[in-house]
Amino acid sequence: MVKIAVLVSGGGTNLQALIDAERRGEIRGGELALVVSSSAGAYALERAAQAGIEAVTLPRREYAARGDYDRALIALLQSRGIGLVVLAGFLCVLGPEMVAAYRNRILNIHPSLIPAFCGDGFYGLRVHERALAAGVKVTGATVHFVSEITDGGPIVLQQAVAVREDDTAESLQQRVMREAEWKLLPRAVSLFCEGRIAVDGNRTTILQGGNEP
Ligand code: GRF
């Protein structure tokens, strides 16, 4: 069983999608073992408590340098035997030490079709505001491995979502979460835990499962 840590900063709806998927038996080969929050007030902590998952708050501002934060995070993850780290609305950028310690074992969900509307400064509602400003007809979500380049690591899964003419950034954000993020993230986590994601440079291949056609 791969032990999974989910890193959060806010509401935690993606964490909830993982909890619900695990309950339905859809996270094959993995178990949610730890939730780490960068903020003591994150509602995601409540979700973890309700699901009986150990939760630890690690506030970024209490560490002078990013390297110190990374070291504390790595020590925590290693002490719990974590094999997969999932960033689910985690608002801190991980440093090179953390990325190297968990190379191709950190998954992030981003609310656009990478390489559109991603990189430094593209988070939360801003991503959807920029998509609307650009006039795209299709957006979506991407699950990718985390590398040293913001939103630049190997792409694992993508799901397109149609933009409506009357969409606001808020309505688009909600639909991207409902139609794409909450489905893609549990699926990618399960694929990882089943050992079905092969990585070659910046490209991934999804390996066929035993009971699939
Ligand atoms: C999601 O839109 C996710 O794509 C982004 O941050 C948001 C987190 O929402 N990285 P939640 O905390 O999972 O509800």
Tab-separated table of C-alpha atoms and ligand atoms in Angstrom:
chain	number	residue	atom	x	y	z
A	1	MET	CA	0.000	0.000	0.000
A	2	VAL	CA	1.334	3.435	-0.954
A	3	LYS	CA	0.862	5.887	1.898
A	4	ILE	CA	-0.517	9.166	0.564
A	5	ALA	CA	-0.072	12.656	2.039
A	6	VAL	CA	-2.379	15.430	0.820
A	7	LEU	CA	-1.080	18.997	1.176
A	8	VAL	CA	-3.753	21.693	1.479
A	9	SER	CA	-4.226	25.374	2.312
A	10	GLY	CA	-7.947	26.038	2.049
A	11	GLY	CA	-11.375	24.518	1.542
A	12	GLY	CA	-10.157	21.088	0.569
A	13	THR	CA	-12.815	20.034	-1.944
A	14	ASN	CA	-10.156	18.081	-3.837
A	15	LEU	CA	-9.160	16.400	-0.561
A	16	GLN	CA	-12.844	15.527	-0.102
A	17	ALA	CA	-12.948	14.022	-3.599
A	18	LEU	CA	-10.011	11.799	-2.611
A	19	ILE	CA	-11.662	10.802	0.687
A	20	ASP	CA	-14.916	9.930	-1.133
A	21	ALA	CA	-13.035	7.970	-3.816
A	22	GLU	CA	-11.158	5.997	-1.171
A	23	ARG	CA	-14.468	5.127	0.538
A	24	ARG	CA	-15.820	3.851	-2.791
A	25	GLY	CA	-12.713	1.661	-3.187
A	26	GLU	CA	-11.441	3.721	-6.106
A	27	ILE	CA	-7.928	4.379	-4.775
A	28	ARG	CA	-6.400	1.022	-5.573
A	29	GLY	CA	-3.077	0.261	-3.911
A	30	GLY	CA	-3.017	3.417	-1.805
A	31	GLU	CA	-4.329	4.828	1.473
A	32	LEU	CA	-4.799	8.412	2.633
A	33	ALA	CA	-2.423	8.550	5.598
A	34	LEU	CA	-1.716	12.225	6.292
A	35	VAL	CA	-3.031	15.717	5.593
A	36	VAL	CA	-0.604	18.638	5.880
A	37	SER	CA	-2.021	22.157	5.944
A	38	SER	CA	-0.072	25.386	5.492
A	39	SER	CA	-2.804	27.223	7.403
A	40	ALA	CA	-4.309	26.469	10.828
A	41	GLY	CA	-7.728	27.737	9.733
A	42	ALA	CA	-8.087	25.622	6.600
A	43	TYR	CA	-11.472	23.876	6.392
A	44	ALA	CA	-9.590	20.952	4.852
A	45	LEU	CA	-8.417	20.127	8.402
A	46	GLU	CA	-12.031	19.606	9.440
A	47	ARG	CA	-12.552	17.256	6.484
A	48	ALA	CA	-9.454	15.269	7.536
A	49	ALA	CA	-10.712	15.042	11.134
A	50	GLN	CA	-14.135	13.842	9.990
A	51	ALA	CA	-12.491	11.165	7.864
A	52	GLY	CA	-10.190	10.096	10.712
A	53	ILE	CA	-7.000	11.017	8.851
A	54	GLU	CA	-4.032	12.378	10.796
A	55	ALA	CA	-3.629	16.101	10.091
A	56	VAL	CA	-0.658	18.348	10.819
A	57	THR	CA	-0.439	22.129	10.371
A	58	LEU	CA	2.895	23.360	9.075
A	59	PRO	CA	2.611	27.150	8.667
A	60	ARG	CA	5.036	28.518	6.081
A	61	ARG	CA	5.503	31.854	7.884
A	62	GLU	CA	7.083	30.190	10.908
A	63	TYR	CA	10.094	29.204	8.815
A	64	ALA	CA	12.679	31.829	7.888
A	65	ALA	CA	13.717	30.214	4.607
A	66	ARG	CA	12.014	27.963	2.109
A	67	GLY	CA	14.809	25.401	2.611
A	68	ASP	CA	13.933	25.140	6.315
A	69	TYR	CA	10.280	24.590	5.450
A	70	ASP	CA	11.192	21.919	2.930
A	71	ARG	CA	13.364	20.112	5.454
A	72	ALA	CA	10.592	20.135	8.072
A	73	LEU	CA	8.119	18.861	5.470
A	74	ILE	CA	10.448	16.112	4.227
A	75	ALA	CA	11.130	14.984	7.812
A	76	LEU	CA	7.395	14.832	8.542
A	77	LEU	CA	6.600	12.908	5.346
A	78	GLN	CA	9.447	10.459	5.828
A	79	SER	CA	8.522	9.846	9.474
A	80	ARG	CA	5.109	8.639	8.255
A	81	GLY	CA	6.516	6.530	5.404
A	82	ILE	CA	4.774	8.626	2.752
A	83	GLY	CA	5.240	7.362	-0.814
A	84	LEU	CA	3.053	9.851	-2.703
A	85	VAL	CA	2.470	13.555	-2.047
A	86	VAL	CA	-0.624	15.211	-3.513
A	87	LEU	CA	-0.878	18.992	-3.745
A	88	ALA	CA	-4.585	19.829	-3.546
A	89	GLY	CA	-4.896	23.591	-3.357
A	90	PHE	CA	-1.583	23.943	-1.483
A	91	LEU	CA	-0.573	27.588	-1.817
A	92	CYS	CA	3.142	27.267	-0.958
A	93	VAL	CA	5.684	26.704	-3.734
A	94	LEU	CA	7.882	23.712	-2.912
A	95	GLY	CA	11.631	24.221	-3.092
A	96	PRO	CA	14.224	22.120	-4.956
A	97	GLU	CA	15.016	19.970	-1.901
A	98	MET	CA	11.448	18.753	-1.585
A	99	VAL	CA	11.088	18.245	-5.345
A	100	ALA	CA	14.316	16.216	-5.417
A	101	ALA	CA	13.372	14.149	-2.349
A	102	TYR	CA	10.040	13.160	-3.962
A	103	ARG	CA	10.946	13.310	-7.681
A	104	ASN	CA	7.984	12.079	-9.777
A	105	ARG	CA	6.141	11.263	-6.541
A	106	ILE	CA	4.402	14.648	-6.118
A	107	LEU	CA	1.137	15.184	-8.011
A	108	ASN	CA	-0.488	18.606	-8.433
A	109	ILE	CA	-3.909	19.535	-9.771
A	110	HIS	CA	-4.046	22.735	-11.808
A	111	PRO	CA	-7.339	24.255	-13.029
A	112	SER	CA	-6.445	24.777	-16.704
A	113	LEU	CA	-5.171	22.811	-19.665
A	114	ILE	CA	-1.412	23.216	-19.175
A	115	PRO	CA	0.537	24.882	-20.852
A	116	ALA	CA	-2.283	27.461	-21.009
A	117	PHE	CA	-2.868	29.742	-18.002
A	118	CYS	CA	-0.224	28.335	-15.723
A	119	GLY	CA	3.090	29.227	-14.113
A	120	ASP	CA	3.964	31.779	-11.442
A	121	GLY	CA	0.998	33.848	-10.282
A	122	PHE	CA	-1.636	31.581	-11.868
A	123	TYR	CA	-3.662	30.244	-8.967
A	124	GLY	CA	-7.243	30.321	-7.730
A	125	LEU	CA	-9.713	32.547	-9.537
A	126	ARG	CA	-6.982	34.285	-11.534
A	127	VAL	CA	-6.558	31.251	-13.757
A	128	HIS	CA	-10.213	31.416	-14.788
A	129	GLU	CA	-10.200	35.227	-15.142
A	130	ARG	CA	-7.300	34.932	-17.574
A	131	ALA	CA	-9.008	32.152	-19.511
A	132	LEU	CA	-12.151	34.293	-19.894
A	133	ALA	CA	-10.084	37.359	-20.858
A	134	ALA	CA	-8.335	35.309	-23.557
A	135	GLY	CA	-11.732	34.250	-24.941
A	136	VAL	CA	-10.998	30.524	-25.024
A	137	LYS	CA	-13.942	28.225	-25.736
A	138	VAL	CA	-12.423	25.281	-23.891
A	139	THR	CA	-10.482	25.113	-20.627
A	140	GLY	CA	-10.130	22.290	-18.115
A	141	ALA	CA	-7.831	20.763	-15.532
A	142	THR	CA	-4.462	19.028	-15.495
A	143	VAL	CA	-2.828	16.618	-13.072
A	144	HIS	CA	0.945	16.667	-13.390
A	145	PHE	CA	4.065	15.693	-11.506
A	146	VAL	CA	5.798	18.577	-9.775
A	147	SER	CA	9.218	19.636	-11.049
A	148	GLU	CA	11.392	22.685	-10.349
A	149	ILE	CA	9.420	24.621	-12.985
A	150	THR	CA	6.051	25.916	-11.718
A	151	ASP	CA	3.317	23.815	-13.407
A	152	GLY	CA	6.009	22.474	-15.751
A	153	GLY	CA	6.421	18.821	-14.726
A	154	PRO	CA	5.252	15.747	-16.669
A	155	ILE	CA	1.509	15.800	-17.435
A	156	VAL	CA	-0.419	12.734	-16.232
A	157	LEU	CA	-4.103	13.430	-17.053
A	158	GLN	CA	-6.103	16.278	-18.597
A	159	GLN	CA	-9.834	16.870	-18.909
A	160	ALA	CA	-11.414	19.563	-21.076
A	161	VAL	CA	-14.370	21.693	-19.928
A	162	ALA	CA	-16.422	23.907	-22.267
A	163	VAL	CA	-16.557	27.636	-21.507
A	164	ARG	CA	-20.072	29.110	-21.646
A	165	GLU	CA	-20.836	32.562	-22.999
A	166	ASP	CA	-22.354	33.648	-19.676
A	167	ASP	CA	-19.551	32.222	-17.522
A	168	THR	CA	-17.984	34.305	-14.774
A	169	ALA	CA	-14.646	33.327	-13.253
A	170	GLU	CA	-16.584	31.911	-10.302
A	171	SER	CA	-18.990	29.803	-12.359
A	172	LEU	CA	-16.140	28.523	-14.522
A	173	GLN	CA	-14.086	27.628	-11.443
A	174	GLN	CA	-17.005	25.650	-10.007
A	175	ARG	CA	-17.632	23.758	-13.261
A	176	VAL	CA	-13.941	22.953	-13.775
A	177	MET	CA	-13.827	21.526	-10.264
A	178	ARG	CA	-17.036	19.516	-10.628
A	179	GLU	CA	-16.520	18.238	-14.178
A	180	ALA	CA	-12.765	17.788	-14.146
A	181	GLU	CA	-10.717	18.233	-10.948
A	182	TRP	CA	-12.734	16.031	-8.579
A	183	LYS	CA	-12.639	13.174	-11.104
A	184	LEU	CA	-9.109	13.547	-12.447
A	185	LEU	CA	-7.262	13.759	-9.142
A	186	PRO	CA	-8.547	10.500	-7.594
A	187	ARG	CA	-8.011	8.735	-10.934
A	188	ALA	CA	-4.392	9.942	-11.181
A	189	VAL	CA	-3.711	9.046	-7.544
A	190	SER	CA	-5.045	5.537	-8.100
A	191	LEU	CA	-2.995	5.100	-11.289
A	192	PHE	CA	0.133	6.115	-9.380
A	193	CYS	CA	-0.581	3.749	-6.486
A	194	GLU	CA	-1.209	0.900	-8.928
A	195	GLY	CA	2.219	1.584	-10.479
A	196	ARG	CA	0.626	2.430	-13.820
A	197	ILE	CA	2.291	5.765	-14.607
A	198	ALA	CA	5.568	5.446	-16.507
A	199	VAL	CA	7.624	8.642	-16.766
A	200	ASP	CA	10.180	9.271	-19.498
A	201	GLY	CA	11.602	12.794	-19.336
A	202	ASN	CA	8.620	15.131	-19.538
A	203	ARG	CA	6.249	12.514	-20.969
A	204	THR	CA	4.146	9.966	-19.165
A	205	THR	CA	2.515	6.759	-20.366
A	206	ILE	CA	-0.460	5.186	-18.641
A	207	LEU	CA	0.096	1.448	-18.472
A	208	GLN	CA	-2.834	-0.860	-19.134
A	209	GLY	CA	-4.485	-2.286	-15.999
A	210	GLY	CA	-5.099	-6.001	-15.445
A	211	ASN	CA	-8.902	-5.837	-15.715
A	212	GLU	CA	-9.178	-3.336	-18.555
A	213	PRO	CA	-9.895	-4.182	-22.194
B	1	GRF	C1	-8.436	24.046	-7.022
B	1	GRF	O1	-8.999	24.835	-8.021
B	1	GRF	C2	-7.127	23.493	-7.488
B	1	GRF	O2	-7.094	23.239	-8.852
B	1	GRF	C3	-6.176	24.590	-7.164
B	1	GRF	O3	-6.652	25.134	-5.942
B	1	GRF	C4	-8.034	24.872	-5.803
B	1	GRF	C5	-8.211	24.134	-4.516
B	1	GRF	O4	-9.499	23.969	-4.099
B	1	GRF	N1	-4.816	24.113	-7.166
B	1	GRF	P1	-9.822	23.046	-2.861
B	1	GRF	O5	-9.053	23.552	-1.652
B	1	GRF	O6	-9.436	21.626	-3.209
B	1	GRF	O7	-11.296	23.178	-2.656
